[in-house]
Coordinates of C-alpha atoms in Angstrom, one line a residue:
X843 CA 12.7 24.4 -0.6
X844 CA 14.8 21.2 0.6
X845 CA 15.7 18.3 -1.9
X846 CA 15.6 15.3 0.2
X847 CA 17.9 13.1 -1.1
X848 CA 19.6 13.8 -4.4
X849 CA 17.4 13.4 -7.8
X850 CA 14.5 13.2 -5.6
X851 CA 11.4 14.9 -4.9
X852 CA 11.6 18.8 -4.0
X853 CA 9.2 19.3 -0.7
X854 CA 7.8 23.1 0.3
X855 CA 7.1 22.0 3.7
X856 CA 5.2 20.7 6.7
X857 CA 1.3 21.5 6.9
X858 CA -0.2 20.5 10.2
X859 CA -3.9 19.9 9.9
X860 CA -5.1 22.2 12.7
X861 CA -7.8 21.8 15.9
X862 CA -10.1 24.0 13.4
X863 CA -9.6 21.1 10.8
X864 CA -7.8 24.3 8.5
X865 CA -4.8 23.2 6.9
X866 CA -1.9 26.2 5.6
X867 CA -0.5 25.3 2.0
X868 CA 3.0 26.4 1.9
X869 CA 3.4 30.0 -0.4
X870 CA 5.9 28.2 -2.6
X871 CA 3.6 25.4 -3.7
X872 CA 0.7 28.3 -4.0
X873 CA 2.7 30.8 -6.1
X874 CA 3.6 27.4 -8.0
X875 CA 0.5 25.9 -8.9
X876 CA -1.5 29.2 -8.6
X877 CA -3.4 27.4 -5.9
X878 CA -5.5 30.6 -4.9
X879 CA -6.6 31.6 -8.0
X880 CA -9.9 29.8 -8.8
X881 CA -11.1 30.1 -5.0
X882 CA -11.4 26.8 -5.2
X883 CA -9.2 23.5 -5.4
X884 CA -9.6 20.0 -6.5
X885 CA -8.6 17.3 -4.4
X886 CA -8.1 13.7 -4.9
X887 CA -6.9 11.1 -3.2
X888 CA -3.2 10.0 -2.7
X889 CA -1.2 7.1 -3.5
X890 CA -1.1 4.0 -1.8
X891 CA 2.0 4.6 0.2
X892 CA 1.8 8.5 0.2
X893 CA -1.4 8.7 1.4
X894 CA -3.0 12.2 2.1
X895 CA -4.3 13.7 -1.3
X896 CA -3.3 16.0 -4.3
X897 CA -3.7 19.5 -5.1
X898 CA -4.9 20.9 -8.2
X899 CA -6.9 23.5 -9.6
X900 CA -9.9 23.8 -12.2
X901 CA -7.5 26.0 -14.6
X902 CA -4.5 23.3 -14.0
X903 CA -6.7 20.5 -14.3
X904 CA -8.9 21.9 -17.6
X905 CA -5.7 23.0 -19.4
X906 CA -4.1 19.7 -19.3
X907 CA -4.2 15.7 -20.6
X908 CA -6.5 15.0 -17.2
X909 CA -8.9 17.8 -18.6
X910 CA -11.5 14.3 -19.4
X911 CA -12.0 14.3 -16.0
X912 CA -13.9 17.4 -15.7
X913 CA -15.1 16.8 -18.7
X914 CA -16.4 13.2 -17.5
X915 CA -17.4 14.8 -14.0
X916 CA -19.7 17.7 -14.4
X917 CA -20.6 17.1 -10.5
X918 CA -17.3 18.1 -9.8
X919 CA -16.6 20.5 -12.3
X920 CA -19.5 22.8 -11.4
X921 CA -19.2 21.7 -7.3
X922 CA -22.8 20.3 -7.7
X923 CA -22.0 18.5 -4.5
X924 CA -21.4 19.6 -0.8
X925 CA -17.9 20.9 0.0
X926 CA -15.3 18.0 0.8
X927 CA -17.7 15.2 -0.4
X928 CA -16.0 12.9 -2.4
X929 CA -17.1 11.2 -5.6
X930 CA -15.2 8.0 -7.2
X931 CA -14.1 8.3 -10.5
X932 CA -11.3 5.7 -12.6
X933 CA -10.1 4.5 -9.2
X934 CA -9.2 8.0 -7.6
X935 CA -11.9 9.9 -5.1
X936 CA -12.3 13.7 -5.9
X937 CA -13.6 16.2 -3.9
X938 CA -13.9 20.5 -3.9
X939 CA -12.9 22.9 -1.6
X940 CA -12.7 26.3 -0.9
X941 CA -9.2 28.1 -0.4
X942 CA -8.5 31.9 0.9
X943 CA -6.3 33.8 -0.6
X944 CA -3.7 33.1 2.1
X945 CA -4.2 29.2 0.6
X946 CA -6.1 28.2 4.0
X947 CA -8.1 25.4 3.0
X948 CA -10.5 23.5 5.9
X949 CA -11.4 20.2 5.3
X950 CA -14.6 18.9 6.6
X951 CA -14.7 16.2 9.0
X952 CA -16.0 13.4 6.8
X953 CA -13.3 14.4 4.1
X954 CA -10.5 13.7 7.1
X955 CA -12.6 10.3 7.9
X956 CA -12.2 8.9 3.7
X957 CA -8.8 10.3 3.7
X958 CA -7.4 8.7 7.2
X959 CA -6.7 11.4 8.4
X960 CA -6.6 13.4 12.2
X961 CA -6.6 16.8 13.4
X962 CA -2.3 17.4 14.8
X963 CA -1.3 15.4 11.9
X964 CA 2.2 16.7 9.6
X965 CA 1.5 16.8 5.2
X966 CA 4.3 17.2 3.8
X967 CA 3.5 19.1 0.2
X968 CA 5.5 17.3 -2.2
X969 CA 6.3 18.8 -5.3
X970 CA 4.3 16.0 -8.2
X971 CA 3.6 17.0 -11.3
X972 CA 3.1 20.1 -12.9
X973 CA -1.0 19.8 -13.0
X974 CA -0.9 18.9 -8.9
X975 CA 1.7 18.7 -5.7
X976 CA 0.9 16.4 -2.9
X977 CA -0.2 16.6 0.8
X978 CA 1.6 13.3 2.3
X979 CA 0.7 11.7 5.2
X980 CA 2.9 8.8 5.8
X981 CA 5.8 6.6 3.9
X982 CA 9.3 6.7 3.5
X983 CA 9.2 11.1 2.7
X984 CA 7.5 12.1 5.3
X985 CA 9.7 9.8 7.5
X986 CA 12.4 11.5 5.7
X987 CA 11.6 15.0 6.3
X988 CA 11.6 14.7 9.9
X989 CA 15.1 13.4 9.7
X990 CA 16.6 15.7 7.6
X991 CA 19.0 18.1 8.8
X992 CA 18.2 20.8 6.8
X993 CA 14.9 23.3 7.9
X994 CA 11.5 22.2 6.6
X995 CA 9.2 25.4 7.5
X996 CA 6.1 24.4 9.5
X997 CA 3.0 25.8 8.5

């Protein structure tokens, strides 16, 4: 797992968002943030220069300070709403969806439409926090990892 510039942000690689809309998480950030274990992950909607979205699960998310949010949410906590649909909460947008074990998630075509996103299009998953790693899709990392000398795995 490069380090793209020293003290910075640790990256597990390139996901391209396939024709199928199915999108393969890097094992590293799985094994990490034990992405395959619910079934299910929690999305939510990237920074401002990021862009893309976050990662987390329901054990991550309930175990930790954020844990008001599915608390606050019970739409989202019990997936009371279709797969990929987002709902708005303290100025983020949060959304389910389904992973495989082999941390495959697909996202539905109106999830790519709120979140700018385009079938052929390169996330790099960025190591964030320890409740949730991030699925860029633009600014000055991305730009970074496809300048970098080193190998950043495809996926």
């Amino acid at each position: 797992m490069p380090q793209l510039n020293k003290g910075g942000k640790f990256v597990f690689g390139l996901s391209v968002i396939r024709p199928d809309l199915t999108i393969h998480i890097p094992p590293q950030a799985l094994l990490e943030y034990g992405a395959t274990r619910d079934g299910k992950v929690i999305i939510f909607t990237g920074s401002k220069i990021t862009g893309g979205f976050c990662i987390t699960t329901y054990s991550l998310l309930s175990n930790s300070k954020l844990k008001h949010i599915l608390e606050d949410c019970p739409v989202l906590r019990d997936c009371l709403f279709s797969e990929g649909e987002f709902m708005q909460y303290k100025g983020r947008k949060y959304a389910w969806l389904d992973i495989d074990k082999n941390g495959v998630i697909k996202l539905p075509h109106s999830t790519l439409a709120v979140l700018e996103l385009q079938s052929g299009m390169e996330l790099l998953s960025i190591r964030s926090s320890d409740i949730a790693f991030t699925m860029g899709a633009k600014g000055p990392l991305l730009e970074k990892a496809h300048n970098f000398q080193g190998s950043i795995k495809k996926y």
